[in-house]
CSV table of C-alpha atoms and ligand atoms in Angstrom, one decimal:
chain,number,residue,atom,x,y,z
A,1,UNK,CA,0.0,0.0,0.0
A,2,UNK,CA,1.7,3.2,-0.8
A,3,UNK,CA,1.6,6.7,0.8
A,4,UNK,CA,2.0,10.2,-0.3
A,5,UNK,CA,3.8,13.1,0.5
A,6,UNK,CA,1.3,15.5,1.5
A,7,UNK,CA,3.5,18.8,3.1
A,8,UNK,CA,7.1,19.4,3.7
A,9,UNK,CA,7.3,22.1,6.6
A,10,UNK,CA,10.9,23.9,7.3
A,11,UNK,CA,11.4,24.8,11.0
A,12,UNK,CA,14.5,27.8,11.9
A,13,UNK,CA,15.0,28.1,15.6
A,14,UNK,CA,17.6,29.1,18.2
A,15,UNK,CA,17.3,27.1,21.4
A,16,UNK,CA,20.8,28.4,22.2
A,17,UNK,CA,21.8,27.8,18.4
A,18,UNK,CA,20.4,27.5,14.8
A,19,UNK,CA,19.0,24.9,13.7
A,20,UNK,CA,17.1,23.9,10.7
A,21,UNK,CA,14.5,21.3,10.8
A,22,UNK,CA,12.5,20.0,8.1
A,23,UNK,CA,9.1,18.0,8.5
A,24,UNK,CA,7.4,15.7,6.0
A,25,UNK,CA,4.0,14.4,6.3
A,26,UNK,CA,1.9,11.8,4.8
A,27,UNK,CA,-1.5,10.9,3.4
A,28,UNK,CA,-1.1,8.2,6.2
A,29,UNK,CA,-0.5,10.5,8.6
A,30,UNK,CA,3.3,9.4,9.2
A,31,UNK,CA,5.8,12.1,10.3
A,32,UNK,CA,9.5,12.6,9.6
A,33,UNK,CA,12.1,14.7,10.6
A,34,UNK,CA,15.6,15.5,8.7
A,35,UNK,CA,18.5,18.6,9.7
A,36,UNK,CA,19.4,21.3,7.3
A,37,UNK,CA,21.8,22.8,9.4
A,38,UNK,CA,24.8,24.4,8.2
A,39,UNK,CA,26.5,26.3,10.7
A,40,UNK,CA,26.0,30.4,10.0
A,41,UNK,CA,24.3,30.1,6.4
A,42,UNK,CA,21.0,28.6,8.3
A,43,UNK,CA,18.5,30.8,6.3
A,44,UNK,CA,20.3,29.4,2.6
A,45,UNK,CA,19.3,26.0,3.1
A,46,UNK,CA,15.6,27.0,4.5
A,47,UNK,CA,15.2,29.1,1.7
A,48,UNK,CA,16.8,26.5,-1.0
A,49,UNK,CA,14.1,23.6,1.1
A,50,UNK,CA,11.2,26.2,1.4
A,51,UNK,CA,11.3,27.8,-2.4
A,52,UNK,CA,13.1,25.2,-4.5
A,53,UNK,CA,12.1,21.3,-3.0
A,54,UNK,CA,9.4,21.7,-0.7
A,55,UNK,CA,6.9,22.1,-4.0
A,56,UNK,CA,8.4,19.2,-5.0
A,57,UNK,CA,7.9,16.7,-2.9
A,58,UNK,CA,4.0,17.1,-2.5
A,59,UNK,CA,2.5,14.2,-4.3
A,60,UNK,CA,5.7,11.6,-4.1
A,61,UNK,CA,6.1,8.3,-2.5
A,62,UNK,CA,7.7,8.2,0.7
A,63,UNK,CA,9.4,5.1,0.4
A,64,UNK,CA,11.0,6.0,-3.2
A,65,UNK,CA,14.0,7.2,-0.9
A,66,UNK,CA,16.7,6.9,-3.5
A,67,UNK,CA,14.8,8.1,-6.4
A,68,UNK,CA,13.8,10.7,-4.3
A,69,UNK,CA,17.6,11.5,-3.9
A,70,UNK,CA,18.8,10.7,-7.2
A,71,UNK,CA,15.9,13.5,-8.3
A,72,UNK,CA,17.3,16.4,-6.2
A,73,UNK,CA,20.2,16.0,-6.7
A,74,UNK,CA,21.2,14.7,-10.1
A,75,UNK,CA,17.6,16.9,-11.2
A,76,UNK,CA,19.6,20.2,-9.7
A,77,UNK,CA,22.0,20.8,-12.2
A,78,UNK,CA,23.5,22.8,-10.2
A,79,UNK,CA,24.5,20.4,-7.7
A,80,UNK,CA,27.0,19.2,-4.4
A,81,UNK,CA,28.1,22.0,-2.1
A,82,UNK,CA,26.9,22.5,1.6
A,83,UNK,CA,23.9,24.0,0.9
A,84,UNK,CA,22.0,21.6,-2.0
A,85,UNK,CA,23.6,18.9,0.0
A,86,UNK,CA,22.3,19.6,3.2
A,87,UNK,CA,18.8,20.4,1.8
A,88,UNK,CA,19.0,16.7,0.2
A,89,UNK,CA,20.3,15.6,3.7
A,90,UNK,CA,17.1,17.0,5.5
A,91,UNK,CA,14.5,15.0,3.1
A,92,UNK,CA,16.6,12.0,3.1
A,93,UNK,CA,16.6,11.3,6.6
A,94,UNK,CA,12.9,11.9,7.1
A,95,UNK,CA,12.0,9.7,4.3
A,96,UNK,CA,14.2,7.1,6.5
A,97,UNK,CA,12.6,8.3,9.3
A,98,UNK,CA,8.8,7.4,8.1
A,99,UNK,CA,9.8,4.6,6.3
A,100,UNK,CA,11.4,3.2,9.7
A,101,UNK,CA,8.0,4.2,11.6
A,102,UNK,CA,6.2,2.6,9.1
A,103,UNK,CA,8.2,-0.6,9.9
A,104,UNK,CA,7.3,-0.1,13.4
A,105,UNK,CA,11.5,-0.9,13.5
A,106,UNK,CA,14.5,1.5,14.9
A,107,UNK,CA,16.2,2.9,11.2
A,108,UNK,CA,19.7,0.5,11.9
A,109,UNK,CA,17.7,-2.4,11.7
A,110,UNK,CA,16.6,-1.7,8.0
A,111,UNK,CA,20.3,-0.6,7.5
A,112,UNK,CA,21.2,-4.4,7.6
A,113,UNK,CA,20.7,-4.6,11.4
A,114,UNK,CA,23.1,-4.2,14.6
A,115,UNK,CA,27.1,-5.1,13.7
A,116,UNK,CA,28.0,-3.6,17.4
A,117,UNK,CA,26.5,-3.8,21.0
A,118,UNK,CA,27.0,0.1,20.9
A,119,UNK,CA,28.8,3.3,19.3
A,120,UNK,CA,32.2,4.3,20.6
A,121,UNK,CA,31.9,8.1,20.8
A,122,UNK,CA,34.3,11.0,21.8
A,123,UNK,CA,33.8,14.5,23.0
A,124,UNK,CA,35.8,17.6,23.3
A,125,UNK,CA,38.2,19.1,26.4
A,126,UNK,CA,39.5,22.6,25.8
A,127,UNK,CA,41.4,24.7,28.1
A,128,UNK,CA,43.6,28.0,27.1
A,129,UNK,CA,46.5,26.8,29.3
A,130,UNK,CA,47.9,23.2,29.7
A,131,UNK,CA,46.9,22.7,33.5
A,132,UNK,CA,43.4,23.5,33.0
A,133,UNK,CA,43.1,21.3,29.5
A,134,UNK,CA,44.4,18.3,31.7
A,135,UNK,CA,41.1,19.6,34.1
A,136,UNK,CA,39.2,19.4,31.1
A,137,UNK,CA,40.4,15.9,29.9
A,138,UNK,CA,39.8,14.5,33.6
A,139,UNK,CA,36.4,15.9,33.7
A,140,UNK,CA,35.5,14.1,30.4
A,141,UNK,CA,37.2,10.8,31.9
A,142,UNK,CA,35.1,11.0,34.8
A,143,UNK,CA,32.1,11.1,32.5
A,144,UNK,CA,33.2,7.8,31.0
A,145,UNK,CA,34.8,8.7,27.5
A,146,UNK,CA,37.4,6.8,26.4
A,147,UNK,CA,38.5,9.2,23.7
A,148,UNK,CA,38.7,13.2,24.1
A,149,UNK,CA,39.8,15.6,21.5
A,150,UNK,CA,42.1,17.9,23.2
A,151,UNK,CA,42.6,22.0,22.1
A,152,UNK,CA,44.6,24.2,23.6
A,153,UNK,CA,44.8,28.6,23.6
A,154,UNK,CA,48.3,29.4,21.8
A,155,UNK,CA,50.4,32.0,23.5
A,156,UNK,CA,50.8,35.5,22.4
A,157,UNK,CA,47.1,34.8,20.1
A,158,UNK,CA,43.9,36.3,22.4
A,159,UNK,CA,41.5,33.5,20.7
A,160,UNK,CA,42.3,30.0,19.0
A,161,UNK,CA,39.7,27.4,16.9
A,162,UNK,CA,38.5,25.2,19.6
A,163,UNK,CA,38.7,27.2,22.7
A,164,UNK,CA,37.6,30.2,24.1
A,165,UNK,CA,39.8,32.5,27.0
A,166,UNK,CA,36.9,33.1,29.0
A,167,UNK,CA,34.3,30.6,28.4
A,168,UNK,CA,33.9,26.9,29.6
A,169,UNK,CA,31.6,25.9,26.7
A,170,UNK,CA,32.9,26.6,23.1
A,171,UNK,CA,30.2,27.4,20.6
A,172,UNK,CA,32.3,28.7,16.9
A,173,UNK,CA,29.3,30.7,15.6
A,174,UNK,CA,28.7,33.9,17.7
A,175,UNK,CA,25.2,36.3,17.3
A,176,UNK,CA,25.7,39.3,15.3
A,177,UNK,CA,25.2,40.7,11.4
A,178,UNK,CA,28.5,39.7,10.8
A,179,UNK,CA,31.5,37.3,11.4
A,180,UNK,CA,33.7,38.0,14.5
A,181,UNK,CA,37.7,38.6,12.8
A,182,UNK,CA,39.9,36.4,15.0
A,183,UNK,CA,43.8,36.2,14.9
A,184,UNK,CA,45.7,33.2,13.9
A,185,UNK,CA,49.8,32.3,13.9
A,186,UNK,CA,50.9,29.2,12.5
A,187,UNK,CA,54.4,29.6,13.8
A,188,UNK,CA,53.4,30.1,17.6
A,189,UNK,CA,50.8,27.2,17.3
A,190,UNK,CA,53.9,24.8,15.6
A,191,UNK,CA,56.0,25.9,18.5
A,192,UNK,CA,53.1,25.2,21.2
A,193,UNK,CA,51.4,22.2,20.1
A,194,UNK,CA,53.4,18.8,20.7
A,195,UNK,CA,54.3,20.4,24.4
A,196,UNK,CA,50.5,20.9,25.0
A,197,UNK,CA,49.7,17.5,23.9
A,198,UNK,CA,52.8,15.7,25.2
A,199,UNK,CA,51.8,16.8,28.7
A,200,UNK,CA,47.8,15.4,27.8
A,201,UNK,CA,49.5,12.1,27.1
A,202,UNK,CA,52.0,11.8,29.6
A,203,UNK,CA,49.1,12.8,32.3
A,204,UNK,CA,46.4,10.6,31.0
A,205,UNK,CA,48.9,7.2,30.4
A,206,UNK,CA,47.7,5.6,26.9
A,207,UNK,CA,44.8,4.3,27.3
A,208,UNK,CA,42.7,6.9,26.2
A,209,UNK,CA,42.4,8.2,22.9
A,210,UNK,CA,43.4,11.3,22.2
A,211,UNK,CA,42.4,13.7,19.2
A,212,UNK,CA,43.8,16.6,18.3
A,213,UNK,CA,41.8,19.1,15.3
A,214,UNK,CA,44.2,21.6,13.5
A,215,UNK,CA,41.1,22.4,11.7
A,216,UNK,CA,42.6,23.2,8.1
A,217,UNK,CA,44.6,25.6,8.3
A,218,UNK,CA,48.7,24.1,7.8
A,219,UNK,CA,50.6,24.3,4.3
A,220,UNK,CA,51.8,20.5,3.4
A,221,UNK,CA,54.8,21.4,4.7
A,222,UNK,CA,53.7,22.5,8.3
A,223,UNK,CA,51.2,19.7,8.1
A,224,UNK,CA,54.2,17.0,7.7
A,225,UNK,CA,56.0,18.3,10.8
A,226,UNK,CA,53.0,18.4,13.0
A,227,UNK,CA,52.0,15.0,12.4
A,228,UNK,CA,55.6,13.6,12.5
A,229,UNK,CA,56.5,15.8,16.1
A,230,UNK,CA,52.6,14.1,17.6
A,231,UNK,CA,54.3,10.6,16.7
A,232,UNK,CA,55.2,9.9,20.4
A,233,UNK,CA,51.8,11.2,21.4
A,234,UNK,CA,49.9,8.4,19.8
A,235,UNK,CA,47.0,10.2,18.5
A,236,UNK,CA,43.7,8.6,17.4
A,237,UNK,CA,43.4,10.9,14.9
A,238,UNK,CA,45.0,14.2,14.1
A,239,UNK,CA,42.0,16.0,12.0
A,240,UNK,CA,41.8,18.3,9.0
A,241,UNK,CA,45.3,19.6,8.5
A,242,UNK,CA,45.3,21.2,5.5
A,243,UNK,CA,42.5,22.8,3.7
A,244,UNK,CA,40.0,20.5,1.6
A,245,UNK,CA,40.5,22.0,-1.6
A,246,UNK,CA,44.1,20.8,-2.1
A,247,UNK,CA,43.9,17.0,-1.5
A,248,UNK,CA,47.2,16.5,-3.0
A,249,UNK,CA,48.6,18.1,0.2
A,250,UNK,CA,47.2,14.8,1.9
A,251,UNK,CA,49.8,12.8,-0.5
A,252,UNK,CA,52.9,14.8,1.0
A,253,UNK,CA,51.7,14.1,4.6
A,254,UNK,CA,51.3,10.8,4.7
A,255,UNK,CA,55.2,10.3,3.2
A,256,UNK,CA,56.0,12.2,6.6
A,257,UNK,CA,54.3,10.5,9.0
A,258,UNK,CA,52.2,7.6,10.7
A,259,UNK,CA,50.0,9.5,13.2
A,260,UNK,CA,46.8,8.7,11.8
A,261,UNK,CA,44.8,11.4,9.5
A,262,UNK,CA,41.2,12.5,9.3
A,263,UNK,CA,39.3,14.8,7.0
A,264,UNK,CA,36.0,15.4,5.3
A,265,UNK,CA,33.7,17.1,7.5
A,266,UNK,CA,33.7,20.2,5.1
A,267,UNK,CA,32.7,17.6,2.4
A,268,UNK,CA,29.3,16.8,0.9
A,269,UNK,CA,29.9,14.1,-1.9
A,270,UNK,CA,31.8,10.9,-2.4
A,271,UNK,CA,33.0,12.9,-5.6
A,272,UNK,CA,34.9,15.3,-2.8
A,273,UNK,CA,37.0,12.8,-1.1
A,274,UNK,CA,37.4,9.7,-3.3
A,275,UNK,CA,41.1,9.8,-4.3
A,276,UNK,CA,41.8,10.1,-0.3
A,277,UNK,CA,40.0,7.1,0.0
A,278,UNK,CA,41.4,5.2,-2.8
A,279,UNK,CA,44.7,6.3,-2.7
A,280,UNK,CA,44.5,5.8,1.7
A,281,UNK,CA,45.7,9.1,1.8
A,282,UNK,CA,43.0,9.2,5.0
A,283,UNK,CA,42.3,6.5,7.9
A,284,UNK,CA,39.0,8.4,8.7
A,285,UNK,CA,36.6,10.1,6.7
A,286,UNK,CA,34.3,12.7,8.8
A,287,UNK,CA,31.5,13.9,6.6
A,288,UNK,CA,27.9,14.4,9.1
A,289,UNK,CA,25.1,12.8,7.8
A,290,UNK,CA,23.2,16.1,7.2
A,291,UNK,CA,26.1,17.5,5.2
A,292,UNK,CA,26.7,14.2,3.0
A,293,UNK,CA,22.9,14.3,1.2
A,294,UNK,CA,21.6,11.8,3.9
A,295,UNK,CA,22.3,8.4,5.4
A,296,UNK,CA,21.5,7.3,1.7
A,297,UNK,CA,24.7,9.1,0.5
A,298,UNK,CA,26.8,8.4,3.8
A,299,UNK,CA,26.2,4.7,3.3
A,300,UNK,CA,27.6,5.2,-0.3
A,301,UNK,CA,30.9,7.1,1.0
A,302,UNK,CA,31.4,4.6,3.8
A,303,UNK,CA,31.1,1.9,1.6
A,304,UNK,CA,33.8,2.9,-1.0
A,305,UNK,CA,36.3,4.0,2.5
A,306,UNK,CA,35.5,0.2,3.7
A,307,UNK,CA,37.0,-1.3,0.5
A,308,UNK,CA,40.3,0.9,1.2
A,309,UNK,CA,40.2,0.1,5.1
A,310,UNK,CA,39.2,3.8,5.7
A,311,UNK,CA,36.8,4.0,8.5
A,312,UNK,CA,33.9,6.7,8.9
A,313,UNK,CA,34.0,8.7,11.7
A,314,UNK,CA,31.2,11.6,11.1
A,315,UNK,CA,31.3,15.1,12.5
A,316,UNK,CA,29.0,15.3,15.7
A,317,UNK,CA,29.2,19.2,16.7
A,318,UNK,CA,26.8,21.4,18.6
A,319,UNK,CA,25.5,22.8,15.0
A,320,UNK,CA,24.7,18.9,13.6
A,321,UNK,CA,21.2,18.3,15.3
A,322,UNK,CA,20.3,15.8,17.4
A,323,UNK,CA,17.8,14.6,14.4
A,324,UNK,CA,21.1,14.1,12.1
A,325,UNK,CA,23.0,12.9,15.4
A,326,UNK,CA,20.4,10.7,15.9
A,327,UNK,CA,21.0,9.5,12.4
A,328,UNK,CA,24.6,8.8,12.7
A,329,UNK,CA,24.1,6.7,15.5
A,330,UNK,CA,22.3,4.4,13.8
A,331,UNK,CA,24.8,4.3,11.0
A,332,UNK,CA,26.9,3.7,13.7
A,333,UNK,CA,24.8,0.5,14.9
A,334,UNK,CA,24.9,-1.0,11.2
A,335,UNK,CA,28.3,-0.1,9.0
A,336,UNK,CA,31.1,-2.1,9.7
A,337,UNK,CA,33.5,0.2,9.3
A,338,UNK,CA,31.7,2.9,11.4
A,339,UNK,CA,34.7,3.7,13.5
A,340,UNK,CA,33.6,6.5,16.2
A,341,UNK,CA,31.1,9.3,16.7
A,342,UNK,CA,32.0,12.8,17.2
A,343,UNK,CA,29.6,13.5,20.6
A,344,UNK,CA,30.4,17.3,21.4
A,345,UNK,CA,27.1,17.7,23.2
A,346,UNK,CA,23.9,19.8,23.7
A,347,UNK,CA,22.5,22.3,25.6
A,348,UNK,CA,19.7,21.2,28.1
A,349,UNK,CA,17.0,22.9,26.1
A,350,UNK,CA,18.3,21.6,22.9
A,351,UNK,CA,17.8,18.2,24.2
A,352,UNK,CA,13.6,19.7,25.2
A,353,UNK,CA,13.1,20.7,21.6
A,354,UNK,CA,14.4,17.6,20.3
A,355,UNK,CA,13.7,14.8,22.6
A,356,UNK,CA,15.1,11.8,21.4
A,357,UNK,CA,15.4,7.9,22.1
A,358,UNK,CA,19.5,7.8,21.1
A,359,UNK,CA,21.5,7.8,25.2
A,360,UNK,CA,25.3,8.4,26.3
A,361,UNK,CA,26.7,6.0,28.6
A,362,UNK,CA,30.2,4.8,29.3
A,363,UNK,CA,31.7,6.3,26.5
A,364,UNK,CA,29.3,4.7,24.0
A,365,UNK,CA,26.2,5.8,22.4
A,366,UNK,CA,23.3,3.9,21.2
A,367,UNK,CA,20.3,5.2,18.8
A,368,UNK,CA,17.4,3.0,21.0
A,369,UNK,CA,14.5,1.0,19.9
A,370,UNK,CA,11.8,4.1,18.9
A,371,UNK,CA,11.0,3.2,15.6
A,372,UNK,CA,11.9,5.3,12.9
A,373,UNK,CA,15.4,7.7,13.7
A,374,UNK,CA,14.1,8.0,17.2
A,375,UNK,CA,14.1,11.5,17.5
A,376,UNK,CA,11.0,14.1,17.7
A,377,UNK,CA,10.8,17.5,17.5
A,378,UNK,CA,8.6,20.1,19.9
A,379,UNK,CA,7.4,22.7,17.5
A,380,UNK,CA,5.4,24.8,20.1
A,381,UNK,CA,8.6,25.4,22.4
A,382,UNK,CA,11.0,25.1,19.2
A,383,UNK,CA,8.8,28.5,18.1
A,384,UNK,CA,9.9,30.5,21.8
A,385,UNK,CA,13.5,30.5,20.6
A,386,UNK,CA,13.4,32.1,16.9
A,387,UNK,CA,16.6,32.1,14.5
A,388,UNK,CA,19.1,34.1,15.8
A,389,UNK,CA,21.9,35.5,12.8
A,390,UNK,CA,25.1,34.0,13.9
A,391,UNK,CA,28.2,33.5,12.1
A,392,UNK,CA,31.0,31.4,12.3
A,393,UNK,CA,34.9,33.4,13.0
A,394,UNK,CA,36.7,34.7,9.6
A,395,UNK,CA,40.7,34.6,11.1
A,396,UNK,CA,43.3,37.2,9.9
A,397,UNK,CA,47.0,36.3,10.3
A,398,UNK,CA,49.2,39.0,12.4
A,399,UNK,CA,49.8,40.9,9.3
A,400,UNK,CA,46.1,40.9,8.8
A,401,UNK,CA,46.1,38.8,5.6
A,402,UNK,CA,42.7,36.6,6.0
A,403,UNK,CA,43.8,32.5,6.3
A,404,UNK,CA,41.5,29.7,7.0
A,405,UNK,CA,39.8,29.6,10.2
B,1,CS2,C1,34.9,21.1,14.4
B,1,CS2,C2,33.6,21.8,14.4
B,1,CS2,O1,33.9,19.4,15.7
B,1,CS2,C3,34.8,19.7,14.9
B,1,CS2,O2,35.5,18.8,14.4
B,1,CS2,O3,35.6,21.1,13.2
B,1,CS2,O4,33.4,22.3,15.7
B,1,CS2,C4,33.5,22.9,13.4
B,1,CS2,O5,34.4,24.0,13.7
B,1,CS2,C5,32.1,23.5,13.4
B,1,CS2,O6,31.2,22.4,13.2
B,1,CS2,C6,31.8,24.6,12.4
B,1,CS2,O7,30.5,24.9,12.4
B,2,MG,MG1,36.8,19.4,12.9
């Protein structure tokens, strides 16, 4: 018996954050939720769902998931990049979502079922000066993760990626009409790095896994000599060194070095990454499920990475929704090569507006047994907290030439 699409609703609020939230309804009455959130461009991807794919979907079977993807995005013409892809994200994972409720079955068990008892996740410590990082990185131990990423302030710089002077919670996207211009020196953070996380390792011993983000902004050059000095630190994962767009850089690296390398969450497409994944150029490929078109596009990307022994690893921040976190987790149930869950965590009322069956404990996560993705959304108190304009940092070097933040 088939359904229909009958309405495709896009939600923007700000329960501390932006997010966007897209809801599809059926003849039968079934209800899905997908995330259309990219971090500071929130009202692109409403507008590109609202005016451009909304319309569309009126009048379609639910259950056609794939042809439903194939026809936004190969129907675009103008197609990948965060925005389309993030829009295709949001209707993917609803159409999961009611095909799952329709099942009356949790969405990993029409992925192929449970290859895991649960979904090793890590979570973030960050501290501006060494003894309060090792603070931080207890704290999360206590907690029960087994794998923190670590950052660290820089001397001589007033604010760094990852960690804020003045402020125990890091959020990147701050409130205002325009971006926030932050100052950023390669050299000092070269000089400071392997000390900072030298001291992490040698106080937490080595069993716990450590991660370190230099969040794209090394040459090849400066990439090669980070990884090769964090040698003796045995990271996990040392995480988007250079800048996505040159993915030969990722060829000079690897020469250089052993500590293990991770990338993608800037990506949208299998088309971005596939020569680091075929060439191993990568151990871990990051992309989020609502920046990779879906769990119907993630599924395709970890699939070619588990033919290479690259394992998937998606980006969990504040700005990935619990909907699309939700998501992961149940990738994370049913792909083999599903290697950890970025976790970075949610406000209180962000957990209210999206209540949702997926639980922390021990340092794992699982997605639950709610049918469907397992996570709702509370429109009447999602409607209180009204998008906010935030925007993510822009960074200038000393000299005030703009880099990468
Ligand atoms: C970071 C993110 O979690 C990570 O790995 O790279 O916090 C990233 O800076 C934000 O998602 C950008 O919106
Ligand atoms: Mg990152």
């Amino acid at each position: 018996m088939t359904d229909t699409i009958v309405g495709a609703e896009v939600f923007l609020t700000s329960p501390g954050r932006n997010y966007v939230t897209l809801r599809i309804t059926t003849a039968d009455g079934v209800v899905g939720h997908g995330d259309a959130t990219v971090n500071g461009r929130e009202l692109a991807v409403a507008s590109y769902l609202r005016d451009h794919v909304a319309p569309l979907l009126v009048g379609r079977d639910p259950a056609r998931i794939e042809d439903t993807w194939q026809y936004l995005y190969r129907g675009a013409y103008w197609r990948r990049g965060p925005i389309t892809m993030a829009a295709i994200g949001a209707v993917d994972v609803a159409l999961w979502d009611i095909l799952a409720k329709r099942a009356g079955q949790p969405l990993y068990q029409l992925l192929g079922g449970a290859v895991r008892d649960r979904v090793l996740t890590y979570t973030h410590a960050s501290a501006w000066d060494t003894s309060a990082l090792l603070d931080a990185v207890d704290a999360r131990r206590e907690q029960g993760f087994r794998a923190v990423r670590a950052q660290f302030g820089v001397p001589g710089l007033p604010t760094v990626y990852g960690v804020h002077k003045d402020v125990a919670a890091y959020e990147p996207a701050a409130r205002g009409a325009a971006p926030a211009e932050e100052r950023w020196d390669t050299s000092a953070y070269l000089r400071h790095a392997p000390a900072a996380l030298a001291a992490v390792r040698d106080h937490v011993g080595h069993e716990l896994e450590l991660l370190h983000d230099a969040h794209h902004r090394l040459t090849p050059q400066q990439a090669a000599r980070l990884g090769k000095a964090l040698e003796p630190v045995d990271l996990y994962w040392l995480e988007d060194v250079t800048p996505a767009e040159n993915q030969e850089a990722l060829r000079l690296v690897r020469q250089h070095t052993t500590t293990p390398l991770a990338i993608g969450e800037v990506f949208n497409t299998v088309f971005d990454l596939h020569h680091l994944v075929t060439e191993q150029l990568v151990d871990f490929v990051r992309v989020a499920v609502v920046h990779a078109g879906g769990v119907s596009h993630l599924r395709k990307i970890f699939a070619l990475a588990e033919a290479f022994q690259v394992r998937g690893a998606p980006h969990g921040p504040s700005d990935v929704s619990p909907v699309s976190f939700g998501a992961s987790v149940h990738l994370g149930m049913s792909t083999h090569n599903f290697a950890i869950q970025e976790y970075m965590g949610y406000a209180d009322l962000v957990h209210e507006v999206f209540p949702h069956a997926w639980s922390y404990a021990d340092g794992y996560l699982h997605p639950g047994q709610e049918p469907g993705v397992g996570v709702g959304f509370d429109e009447r108190l999602a409607a209180r907290y009204p998008y906010d304009p935030a925007y993510l940092p822009v960074a200038r070097r000393l000299d005030g030439t703009l880099t990468d933040w």
